[in-house]
Coordinates of C-alpha atoms in Angstrom, one line a residue:
Chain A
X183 CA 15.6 21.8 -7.3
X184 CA 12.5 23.6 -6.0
X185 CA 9.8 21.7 -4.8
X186 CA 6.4 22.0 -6.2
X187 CA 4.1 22.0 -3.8
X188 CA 0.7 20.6 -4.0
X189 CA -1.8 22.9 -5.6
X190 CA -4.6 22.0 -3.0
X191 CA -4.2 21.4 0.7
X192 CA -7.8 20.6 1.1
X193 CA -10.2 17.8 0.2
X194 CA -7.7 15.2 1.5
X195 CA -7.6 11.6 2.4
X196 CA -6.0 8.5 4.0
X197 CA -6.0 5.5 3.6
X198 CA -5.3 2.6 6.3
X199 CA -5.2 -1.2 5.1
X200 CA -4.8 -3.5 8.2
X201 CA -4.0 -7.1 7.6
X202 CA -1.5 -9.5 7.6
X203 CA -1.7 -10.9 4.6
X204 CA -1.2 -8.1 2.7
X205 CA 2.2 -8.1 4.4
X206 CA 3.4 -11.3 3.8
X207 CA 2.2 -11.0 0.1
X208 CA -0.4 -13.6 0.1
X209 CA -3.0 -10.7 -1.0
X210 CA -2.8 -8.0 -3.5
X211 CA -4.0 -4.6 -1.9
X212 CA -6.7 -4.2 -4.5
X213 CA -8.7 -2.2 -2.0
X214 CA -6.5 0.2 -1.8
X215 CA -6.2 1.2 -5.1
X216 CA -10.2 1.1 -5.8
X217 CA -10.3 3.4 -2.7
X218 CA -7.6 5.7 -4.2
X219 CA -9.7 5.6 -7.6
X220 CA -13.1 6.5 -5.9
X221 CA -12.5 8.7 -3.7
X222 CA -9.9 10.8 -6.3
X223 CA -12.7 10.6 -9.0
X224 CA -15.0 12.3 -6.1
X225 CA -12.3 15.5 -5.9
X226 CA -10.4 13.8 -2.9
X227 CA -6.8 13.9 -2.8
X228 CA -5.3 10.7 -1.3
X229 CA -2.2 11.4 0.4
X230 CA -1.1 8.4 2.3
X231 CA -1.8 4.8 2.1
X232 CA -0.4 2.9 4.9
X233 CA -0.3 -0.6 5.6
X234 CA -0.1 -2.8 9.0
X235 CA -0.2 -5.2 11.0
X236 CA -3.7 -6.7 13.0
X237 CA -2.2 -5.1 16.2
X238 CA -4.7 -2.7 18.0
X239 CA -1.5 -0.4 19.0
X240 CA 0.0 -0.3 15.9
X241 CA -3.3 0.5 14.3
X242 CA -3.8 3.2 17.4
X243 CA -0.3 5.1 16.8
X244 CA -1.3 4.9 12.8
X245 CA -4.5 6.6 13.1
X246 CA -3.5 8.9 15.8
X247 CA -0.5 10.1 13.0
X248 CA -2.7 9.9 10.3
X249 CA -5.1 12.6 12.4
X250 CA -2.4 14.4 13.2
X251 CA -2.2 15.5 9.6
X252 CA -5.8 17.0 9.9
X253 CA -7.2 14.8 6.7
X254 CA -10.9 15.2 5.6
X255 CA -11.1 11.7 5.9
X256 CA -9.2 8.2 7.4
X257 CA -10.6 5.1 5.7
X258 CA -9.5 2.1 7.3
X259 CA -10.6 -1.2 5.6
X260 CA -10.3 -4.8 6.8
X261 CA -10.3 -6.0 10.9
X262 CA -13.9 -6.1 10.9
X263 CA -15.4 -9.4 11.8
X264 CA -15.8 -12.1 14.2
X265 CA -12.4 -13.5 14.9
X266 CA -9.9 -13.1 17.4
X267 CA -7.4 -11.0 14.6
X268 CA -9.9 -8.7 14.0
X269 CA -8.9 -5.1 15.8
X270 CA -9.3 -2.7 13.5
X271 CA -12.6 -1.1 15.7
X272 CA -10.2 -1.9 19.1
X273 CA -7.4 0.6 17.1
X274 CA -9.5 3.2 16.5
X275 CA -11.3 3.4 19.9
X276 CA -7.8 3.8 21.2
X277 CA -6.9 6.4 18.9
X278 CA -9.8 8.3 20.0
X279 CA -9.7 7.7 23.7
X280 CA -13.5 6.4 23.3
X281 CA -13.7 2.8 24.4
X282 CA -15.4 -0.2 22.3
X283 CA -19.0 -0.7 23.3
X284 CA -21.8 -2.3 22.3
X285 CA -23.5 -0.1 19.6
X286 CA -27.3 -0.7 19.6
X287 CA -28.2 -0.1 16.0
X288 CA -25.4 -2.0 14.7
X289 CA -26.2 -4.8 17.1
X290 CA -29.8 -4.8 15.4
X291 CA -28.2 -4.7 12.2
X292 CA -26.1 -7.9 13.1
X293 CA -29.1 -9.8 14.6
X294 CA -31.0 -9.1 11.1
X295 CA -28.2 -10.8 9.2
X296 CA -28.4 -13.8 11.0
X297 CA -32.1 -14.4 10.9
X298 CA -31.4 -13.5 6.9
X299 CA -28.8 -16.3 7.0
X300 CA -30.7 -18.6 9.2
X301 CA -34.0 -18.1 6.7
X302 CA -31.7 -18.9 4.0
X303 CA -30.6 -22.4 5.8
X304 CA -27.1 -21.1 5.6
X305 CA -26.2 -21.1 9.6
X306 CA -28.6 -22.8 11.9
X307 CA -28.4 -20.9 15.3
X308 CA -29.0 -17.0 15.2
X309 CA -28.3 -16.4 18.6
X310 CA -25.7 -13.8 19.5
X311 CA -22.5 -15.4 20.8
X312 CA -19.7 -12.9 21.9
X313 CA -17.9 -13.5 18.5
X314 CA -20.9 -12.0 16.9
X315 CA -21.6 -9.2 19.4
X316 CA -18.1 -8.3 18.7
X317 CA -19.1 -6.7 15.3
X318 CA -21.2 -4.6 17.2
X319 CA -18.7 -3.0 19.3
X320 CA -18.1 0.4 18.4
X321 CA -15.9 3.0 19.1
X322 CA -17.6 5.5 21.3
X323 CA -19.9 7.6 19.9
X324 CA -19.5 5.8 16.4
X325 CA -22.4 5.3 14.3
X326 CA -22.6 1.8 12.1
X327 CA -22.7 2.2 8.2
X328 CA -25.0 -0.7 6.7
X329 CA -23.5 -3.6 4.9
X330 CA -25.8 -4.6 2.0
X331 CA -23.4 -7.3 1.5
X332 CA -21.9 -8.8 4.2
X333 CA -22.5 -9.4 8.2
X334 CA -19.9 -6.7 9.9
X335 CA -21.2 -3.0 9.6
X336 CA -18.9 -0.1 9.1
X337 CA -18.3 2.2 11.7
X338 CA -18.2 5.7 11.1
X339 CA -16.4 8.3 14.1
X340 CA -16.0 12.1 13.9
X341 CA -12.5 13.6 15.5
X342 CA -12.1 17.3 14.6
X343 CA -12.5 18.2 11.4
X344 CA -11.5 14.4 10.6
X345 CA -14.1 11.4 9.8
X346 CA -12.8 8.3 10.5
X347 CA -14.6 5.5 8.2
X348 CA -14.0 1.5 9.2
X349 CA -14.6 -0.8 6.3
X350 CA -14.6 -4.6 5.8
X351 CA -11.8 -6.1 3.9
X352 CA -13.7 -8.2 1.8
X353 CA -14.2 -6.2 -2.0
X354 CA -17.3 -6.8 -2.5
X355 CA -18.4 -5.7 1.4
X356 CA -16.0 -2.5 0.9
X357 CA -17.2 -1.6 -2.1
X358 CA -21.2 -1.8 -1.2
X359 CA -20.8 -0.2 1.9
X360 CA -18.6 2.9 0.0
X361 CA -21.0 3.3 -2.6
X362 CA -24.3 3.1 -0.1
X363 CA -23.0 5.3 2.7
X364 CA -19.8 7.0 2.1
X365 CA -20.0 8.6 -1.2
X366 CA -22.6 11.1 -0.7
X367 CA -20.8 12.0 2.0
X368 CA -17.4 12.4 -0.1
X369 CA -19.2 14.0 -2.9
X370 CA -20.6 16.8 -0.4
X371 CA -17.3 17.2 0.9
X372 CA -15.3 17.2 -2.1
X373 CA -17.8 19.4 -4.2
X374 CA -15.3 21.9 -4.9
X375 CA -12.6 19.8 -6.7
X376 CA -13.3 18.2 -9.7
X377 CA -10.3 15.6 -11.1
X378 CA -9.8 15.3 -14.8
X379 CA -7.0 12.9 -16.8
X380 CA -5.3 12.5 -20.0
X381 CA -2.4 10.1 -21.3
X382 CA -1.0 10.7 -24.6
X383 CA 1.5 7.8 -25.7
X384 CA 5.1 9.0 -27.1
X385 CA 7.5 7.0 -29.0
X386 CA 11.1 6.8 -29.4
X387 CA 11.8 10.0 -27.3
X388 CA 14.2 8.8 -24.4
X389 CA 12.6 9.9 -21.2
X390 CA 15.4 12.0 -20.1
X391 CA 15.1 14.2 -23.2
X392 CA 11.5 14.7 -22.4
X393 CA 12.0 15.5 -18.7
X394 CA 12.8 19.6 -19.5
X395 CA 9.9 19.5 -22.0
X396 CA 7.7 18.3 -19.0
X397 CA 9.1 20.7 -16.6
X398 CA 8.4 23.8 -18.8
X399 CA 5.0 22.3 -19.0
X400 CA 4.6 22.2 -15.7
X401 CA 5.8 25.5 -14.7
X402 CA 3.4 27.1 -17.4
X403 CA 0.5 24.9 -15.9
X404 CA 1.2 24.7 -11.9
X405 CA -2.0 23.0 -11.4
X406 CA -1.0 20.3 -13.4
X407 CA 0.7 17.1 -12.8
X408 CA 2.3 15.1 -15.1
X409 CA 4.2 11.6 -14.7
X410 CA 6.0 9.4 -17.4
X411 CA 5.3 6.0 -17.4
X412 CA 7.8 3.9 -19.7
X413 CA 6.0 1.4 -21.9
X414 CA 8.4 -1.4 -22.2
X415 CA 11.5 -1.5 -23.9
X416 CA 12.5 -3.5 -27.3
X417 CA 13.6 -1.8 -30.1
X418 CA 11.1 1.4 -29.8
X419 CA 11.0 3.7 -26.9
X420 CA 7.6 3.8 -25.6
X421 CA 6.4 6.2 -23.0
X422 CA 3.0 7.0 -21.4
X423 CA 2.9 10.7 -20.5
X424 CA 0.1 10.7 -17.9
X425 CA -2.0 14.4 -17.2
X426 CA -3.9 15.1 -14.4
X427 CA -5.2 17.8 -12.3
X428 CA -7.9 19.0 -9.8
X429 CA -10.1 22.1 -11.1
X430 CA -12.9 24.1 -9.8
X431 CA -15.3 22.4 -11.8
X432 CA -15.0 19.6 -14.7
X433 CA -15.1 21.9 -17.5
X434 CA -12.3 23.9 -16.5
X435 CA -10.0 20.9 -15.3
X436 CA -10.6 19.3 -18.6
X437 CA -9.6 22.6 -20.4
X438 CA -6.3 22.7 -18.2
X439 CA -5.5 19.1 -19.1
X440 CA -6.2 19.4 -22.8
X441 CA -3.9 22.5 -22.9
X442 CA -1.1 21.4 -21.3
X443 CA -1.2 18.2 -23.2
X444 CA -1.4 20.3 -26.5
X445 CA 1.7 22.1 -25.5
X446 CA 3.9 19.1 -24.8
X447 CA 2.6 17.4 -28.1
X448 CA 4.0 20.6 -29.9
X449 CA 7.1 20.7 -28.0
X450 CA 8.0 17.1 -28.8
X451 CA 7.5 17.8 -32.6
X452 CA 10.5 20.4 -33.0
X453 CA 12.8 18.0 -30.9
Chain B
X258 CA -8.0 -8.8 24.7
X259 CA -4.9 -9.1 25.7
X260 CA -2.7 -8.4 22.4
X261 CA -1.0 -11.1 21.0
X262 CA 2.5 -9.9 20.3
X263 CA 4.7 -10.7 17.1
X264 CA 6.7 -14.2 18.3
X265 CA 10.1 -12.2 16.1
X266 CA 11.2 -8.9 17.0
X267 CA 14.0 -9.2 14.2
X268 CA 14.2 -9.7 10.9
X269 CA 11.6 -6.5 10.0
X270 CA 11.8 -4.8 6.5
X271 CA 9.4 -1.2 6.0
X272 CA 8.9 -1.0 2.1
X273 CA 7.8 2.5 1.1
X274 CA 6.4 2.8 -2.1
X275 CA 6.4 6.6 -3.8
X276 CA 4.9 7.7 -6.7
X277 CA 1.3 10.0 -7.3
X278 CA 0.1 7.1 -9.9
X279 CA -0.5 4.8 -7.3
X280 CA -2.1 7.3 -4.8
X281 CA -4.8 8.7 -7.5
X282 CA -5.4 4.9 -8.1
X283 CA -4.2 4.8 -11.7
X284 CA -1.5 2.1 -10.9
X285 CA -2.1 -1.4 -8.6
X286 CA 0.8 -1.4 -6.3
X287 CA 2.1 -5.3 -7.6
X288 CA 5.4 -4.0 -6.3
X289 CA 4.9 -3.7 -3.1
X290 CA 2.9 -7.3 -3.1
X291 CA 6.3 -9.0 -5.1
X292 CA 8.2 -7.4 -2.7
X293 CA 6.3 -8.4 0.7
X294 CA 6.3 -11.6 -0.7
X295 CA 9.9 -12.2 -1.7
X296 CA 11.4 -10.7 1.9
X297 CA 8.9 -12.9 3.6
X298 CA 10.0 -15.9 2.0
X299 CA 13.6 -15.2 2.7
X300 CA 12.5 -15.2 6.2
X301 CA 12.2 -11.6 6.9
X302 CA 9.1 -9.4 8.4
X303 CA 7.7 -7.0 6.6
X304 CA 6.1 -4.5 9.3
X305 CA 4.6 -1.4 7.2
X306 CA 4.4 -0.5 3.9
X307 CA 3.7 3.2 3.1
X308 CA 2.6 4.6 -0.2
X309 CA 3.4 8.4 -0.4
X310 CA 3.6 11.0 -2.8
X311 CA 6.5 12.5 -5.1
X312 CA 7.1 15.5 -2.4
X313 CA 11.0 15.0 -1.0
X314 CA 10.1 16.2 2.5
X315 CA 7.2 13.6 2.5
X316 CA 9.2 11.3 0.9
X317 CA 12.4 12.6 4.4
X318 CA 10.0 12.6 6.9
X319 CA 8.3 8.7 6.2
X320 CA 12.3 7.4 6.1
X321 CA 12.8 9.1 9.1
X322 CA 10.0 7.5 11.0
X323 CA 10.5 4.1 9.3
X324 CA 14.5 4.5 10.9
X325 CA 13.0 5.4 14.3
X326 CA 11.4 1.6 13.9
X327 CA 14.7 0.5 13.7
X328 CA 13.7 -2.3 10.3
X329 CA 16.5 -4.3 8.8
X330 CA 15.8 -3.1 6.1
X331 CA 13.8 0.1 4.3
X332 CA 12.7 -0.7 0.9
X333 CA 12.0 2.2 -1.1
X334 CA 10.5 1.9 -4.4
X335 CA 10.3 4.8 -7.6
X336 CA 11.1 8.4 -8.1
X337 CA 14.4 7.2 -9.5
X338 CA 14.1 8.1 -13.0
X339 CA 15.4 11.4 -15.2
X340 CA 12.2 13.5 -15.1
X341 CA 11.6 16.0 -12.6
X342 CA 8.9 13.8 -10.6
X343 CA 12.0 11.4 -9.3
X344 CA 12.4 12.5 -6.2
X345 CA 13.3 9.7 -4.2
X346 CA 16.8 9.9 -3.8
X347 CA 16.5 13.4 -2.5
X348 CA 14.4 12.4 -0.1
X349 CA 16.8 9.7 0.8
X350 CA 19.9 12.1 0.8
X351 CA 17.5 14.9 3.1
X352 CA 16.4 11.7 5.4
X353 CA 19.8 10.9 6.1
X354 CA 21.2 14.4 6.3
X355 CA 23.8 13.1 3.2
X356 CA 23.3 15.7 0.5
X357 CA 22.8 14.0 -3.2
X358 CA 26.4 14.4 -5.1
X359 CA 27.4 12.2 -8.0
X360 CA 28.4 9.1 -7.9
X361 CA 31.2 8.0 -10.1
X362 CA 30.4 4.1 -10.0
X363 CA 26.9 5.3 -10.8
X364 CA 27.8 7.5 -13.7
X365 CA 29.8 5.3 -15.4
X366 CA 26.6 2.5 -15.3
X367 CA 24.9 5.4 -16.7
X368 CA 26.8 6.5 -19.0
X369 CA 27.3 2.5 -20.4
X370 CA 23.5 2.3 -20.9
X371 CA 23.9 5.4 -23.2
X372 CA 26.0 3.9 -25.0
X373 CA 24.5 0.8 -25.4
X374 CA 21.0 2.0 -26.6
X375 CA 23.1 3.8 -28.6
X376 CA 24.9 0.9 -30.4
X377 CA 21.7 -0.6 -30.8
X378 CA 19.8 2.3 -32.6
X379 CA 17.3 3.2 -29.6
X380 CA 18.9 6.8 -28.8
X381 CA 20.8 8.7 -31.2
X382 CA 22.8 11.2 -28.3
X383 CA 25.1 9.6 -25.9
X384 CA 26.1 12.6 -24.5
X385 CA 25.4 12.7 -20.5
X386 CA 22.9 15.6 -20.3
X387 CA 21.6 17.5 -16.3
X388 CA 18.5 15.0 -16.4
X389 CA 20.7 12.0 -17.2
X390 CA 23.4 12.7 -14.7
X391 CA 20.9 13.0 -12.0
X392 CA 20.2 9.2 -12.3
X393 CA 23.9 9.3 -10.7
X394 CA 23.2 11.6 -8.0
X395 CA 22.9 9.6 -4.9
X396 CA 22.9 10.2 -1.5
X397 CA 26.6 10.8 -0.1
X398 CA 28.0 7.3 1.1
X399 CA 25.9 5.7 -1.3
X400 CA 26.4 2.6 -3.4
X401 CA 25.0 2.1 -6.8
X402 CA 23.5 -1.7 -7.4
X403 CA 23.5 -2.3 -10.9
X404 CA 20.3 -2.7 -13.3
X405 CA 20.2 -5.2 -15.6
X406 CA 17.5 -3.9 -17.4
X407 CA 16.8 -0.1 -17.2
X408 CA 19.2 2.6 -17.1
X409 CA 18.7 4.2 -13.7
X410 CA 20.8 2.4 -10.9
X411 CA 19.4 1.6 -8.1
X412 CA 20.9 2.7 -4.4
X413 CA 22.1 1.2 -1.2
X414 CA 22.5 3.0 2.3
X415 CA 23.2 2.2 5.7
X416 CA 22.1 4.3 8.7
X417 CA 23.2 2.7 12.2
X418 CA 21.4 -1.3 11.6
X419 CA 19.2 -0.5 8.7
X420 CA 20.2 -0.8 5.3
X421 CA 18.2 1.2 2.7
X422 CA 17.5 0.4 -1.0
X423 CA 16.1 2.3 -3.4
X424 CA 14.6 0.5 -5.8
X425 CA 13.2 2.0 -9.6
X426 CA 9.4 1.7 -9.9
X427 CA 9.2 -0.4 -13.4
X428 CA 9.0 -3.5 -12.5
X429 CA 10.7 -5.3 -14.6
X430 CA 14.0 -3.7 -13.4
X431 CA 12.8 -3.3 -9.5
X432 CA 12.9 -7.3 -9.7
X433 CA 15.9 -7.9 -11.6
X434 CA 17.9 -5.0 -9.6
X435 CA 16.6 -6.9 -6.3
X436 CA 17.4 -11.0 -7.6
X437 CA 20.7 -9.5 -9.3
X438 CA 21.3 -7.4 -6.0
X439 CA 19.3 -7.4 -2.8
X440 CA 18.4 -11.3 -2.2
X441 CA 22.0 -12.3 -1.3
X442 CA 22.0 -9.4 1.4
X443 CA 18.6 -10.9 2.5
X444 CA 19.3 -14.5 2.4
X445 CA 22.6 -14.0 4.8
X446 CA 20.7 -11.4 6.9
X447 CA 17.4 -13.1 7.2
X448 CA 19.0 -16.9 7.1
X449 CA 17.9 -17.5 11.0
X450 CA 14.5 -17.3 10.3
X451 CA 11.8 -19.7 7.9
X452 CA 8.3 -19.0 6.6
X453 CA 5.9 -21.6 6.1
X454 CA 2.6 -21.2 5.6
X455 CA -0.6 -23.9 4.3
X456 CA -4.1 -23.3 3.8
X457 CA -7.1 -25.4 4.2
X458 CA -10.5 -24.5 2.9
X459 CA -13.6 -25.1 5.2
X460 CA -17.3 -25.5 4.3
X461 CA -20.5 -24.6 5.9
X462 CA -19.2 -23.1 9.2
X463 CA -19.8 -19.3 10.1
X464 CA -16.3 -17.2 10.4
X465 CA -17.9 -16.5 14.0
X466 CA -18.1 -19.9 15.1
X467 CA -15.0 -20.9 14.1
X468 CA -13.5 -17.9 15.9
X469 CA -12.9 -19.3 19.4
X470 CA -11.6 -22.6 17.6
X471 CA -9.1 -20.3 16.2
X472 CA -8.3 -18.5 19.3
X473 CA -7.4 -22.2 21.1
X474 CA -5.4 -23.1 18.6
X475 CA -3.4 -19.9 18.4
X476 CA -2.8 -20.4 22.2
X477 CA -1.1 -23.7 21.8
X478 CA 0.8 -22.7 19.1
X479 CA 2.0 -19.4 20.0
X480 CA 4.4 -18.9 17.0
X481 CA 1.3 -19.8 14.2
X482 CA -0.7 -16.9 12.4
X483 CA -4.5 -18.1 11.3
X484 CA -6.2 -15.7 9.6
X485 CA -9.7 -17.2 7.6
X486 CA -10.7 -15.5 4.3
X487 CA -14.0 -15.9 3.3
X488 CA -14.4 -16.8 0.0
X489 CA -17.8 -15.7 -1.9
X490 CA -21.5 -16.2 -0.3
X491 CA -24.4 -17.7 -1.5
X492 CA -25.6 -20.7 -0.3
X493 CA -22.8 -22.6 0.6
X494 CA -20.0 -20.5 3.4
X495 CA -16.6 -21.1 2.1
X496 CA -13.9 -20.3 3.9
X497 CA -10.2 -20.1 3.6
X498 CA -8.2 -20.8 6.4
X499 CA -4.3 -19.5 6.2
X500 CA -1.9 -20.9 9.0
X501 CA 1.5 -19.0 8.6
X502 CA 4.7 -19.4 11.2
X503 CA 8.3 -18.4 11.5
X504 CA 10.4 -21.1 12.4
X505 CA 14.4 -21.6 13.5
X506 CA 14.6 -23.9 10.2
X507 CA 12.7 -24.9 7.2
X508 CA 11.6 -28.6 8.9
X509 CA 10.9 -27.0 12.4
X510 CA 8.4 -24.1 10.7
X511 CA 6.9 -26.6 8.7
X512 CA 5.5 -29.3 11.3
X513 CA 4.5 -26.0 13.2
X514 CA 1.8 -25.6 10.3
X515 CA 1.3 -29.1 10.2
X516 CA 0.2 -29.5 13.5
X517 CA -1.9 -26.5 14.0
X518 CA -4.1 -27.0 11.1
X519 CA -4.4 -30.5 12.4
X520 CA -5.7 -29.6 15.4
X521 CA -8.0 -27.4 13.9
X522 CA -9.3 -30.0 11.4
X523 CA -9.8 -32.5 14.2
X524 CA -12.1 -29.6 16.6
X525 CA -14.1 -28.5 13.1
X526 CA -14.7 -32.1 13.0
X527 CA -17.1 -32.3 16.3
X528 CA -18.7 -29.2 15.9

């Protein structure tokens, strides 16, 4: 069988999650799929989520492959803070031969959460112990992304055509500092792709009698993608056919989607 | 920082999880969280996990890389289906240079499903069409592992020390095939090794000043993971402290944790 090929090698994305416990299953990797969401509603196309270990060569070798791909972006999240298992920032300075160091600004911008916190009566001492300096070690040449939320700024690194964004792991950090800093930046980027969806729900059609119906589809709409999602079992057959596709602007993605969708819906009438 | 290096080189597992739902973000990856979960508790490592599109030369190249790792085992997870997006077995097959051909064993699982939905009034044809016999297309060499509750089987490999299962992406039938199938393998592969893990939660001290407490008490117990999770703002810090270990038994892993977080309750104590 012939492989399809992606209709659109640009506007693409990875996605890194560091941590242990996502490995061992304690966590569910939430992040990554609000990641995948955003940055696919934006006109990215995610094309790997990876992850690993809190071990700064493991993260190294992941983001050095990852940039061997040429993506538009890497977004790492977690390995951020204070403690000893946080190496995320170690990783990627090794992955871009440009050391940790003390970044100036994001120094500032940890000094001013502490006094925050200390105003606040919720730590007592606000001076700067190495644990805390450490969230303000950069990568080289990095600039630190503001955290509206949280104490550990992001870290934000060029490498080629590739940005490399570091986020927190904590949601609610990962999600402020996306929305604050990184999505303008996406949404310049990824201006030229607009994503559009549809799911249409099909009963008692087995899927494997639906599969040629979806390849014709397919083949009359390349830029289209569709995937069947079974609903369940039980008496009735229940299936979610899922459309989606990337178009040069909304209106004519939607247009691609709707048609498709209408051709499939009068395919599975005359079965 | 010198690197702290994982205490078990065995026992690893890669889990691979395929499928263009969870890379647009439409789908949480809960698989890949059961599944880290479950080979952890039956002692094994899980070292990567990889979410990658329905492309069978993406799907070749990541099993390639994950057998230069040399894992125990490589989980692989959807694409196993009828419809044309199943790829995974091809990818498998092209990994492994062991073209796809069908399976007899997996044929007649196949074609006993048919029949079955059949005899219960859920499809009318029995008949095994070119997207139903693909279910039974597996890599040369292959074994088919029954499942219990879908139709697709799932597959079992071995190249040089790693085994690799492919697992189907619902749910439902990825944990039944893996209980009904997998976790016998596991438990007798993975029997030399036991997780434990505990957490304690700790109030009103920073992340960073309980960072070097950490640190100690990962030095004396070279074989525990701490990792803290912070757990919501606002006045009060809260924060969720995980102690994970490997041991050579049940009993041995367990006073690991025990003592650790001990130790670590008794130094909180005189801060």
């Amino acid at each position: 069988m012939q492989e399809r090929r992606p209709q659109f090698l640009k506007n693409t994305a990875e996605v890194i999650t560091v941590g242990n416990e996502l490995l061992i299953g304690k966590i569910l990797n939430t992040n990554a799929q609000w990641l995948c969401r955003r940055i696919t509603t934006l006109g990215g196309r995610i094309t790997r989520v990876t992850t690993i270990p809190d071990e700064v060569d493991v993260i190294a070798l992941t983001i050095k492959q990852a940039l061997s791909r040429k993506p538009d972006f890497i977004v790492t999240v977690g390995g951020l803070g204070p403690t000893y298992d946080d190496k995320t920032l170690q990783g990627v300075a090794k992955a871009l031969s440009q050391p940790p160091q003390l970044n100036r600004k994001a120094l500032r911008m940890v000094e001013e959460k502490y006094l925050e916190l200390s105003a606040k009566g919720i730590v007592r001492k606000t001076n700067i112990t190495a644990e805390r300096a450490k969230m303000a070690r950069l990568p080289r040449g990095a600039n630190p992304l503001f955290n509206p939320v949280g104490t550990a700024p992001a870290s934000l690194s060029h490498n080629g055509r590739t940005l490399i964004i570091s986020l927190p792991g904590v949601p609610s950090e990962m999600r402020a500092i996306f929305d604050n800093s990184v999505t303008a930046i996406a949404v310049e980027k990824f201006s030229n792709l607009h994503f559009k969806e549809k799911s249409m729900m099909v009963k008692n059609v087995p899927e494997s009698e639906l599969a040629p119906l979806v390849d014709e589809v397919m083949r009359s709409f390349p830029t289209v993608y569709i995937k069947s999602h079974p609903k369940g079992g039980g008496k009735h057959l229940l299936l979610e056919l899922h459309f989606s596709t990337y178009g040069r602007s909304g209106e004519e993605a939607r247009k691609t989607v709707d048609s498709s969708s209408k051709m499939i819906r009068g395919m599975i009438r005359k079965i």
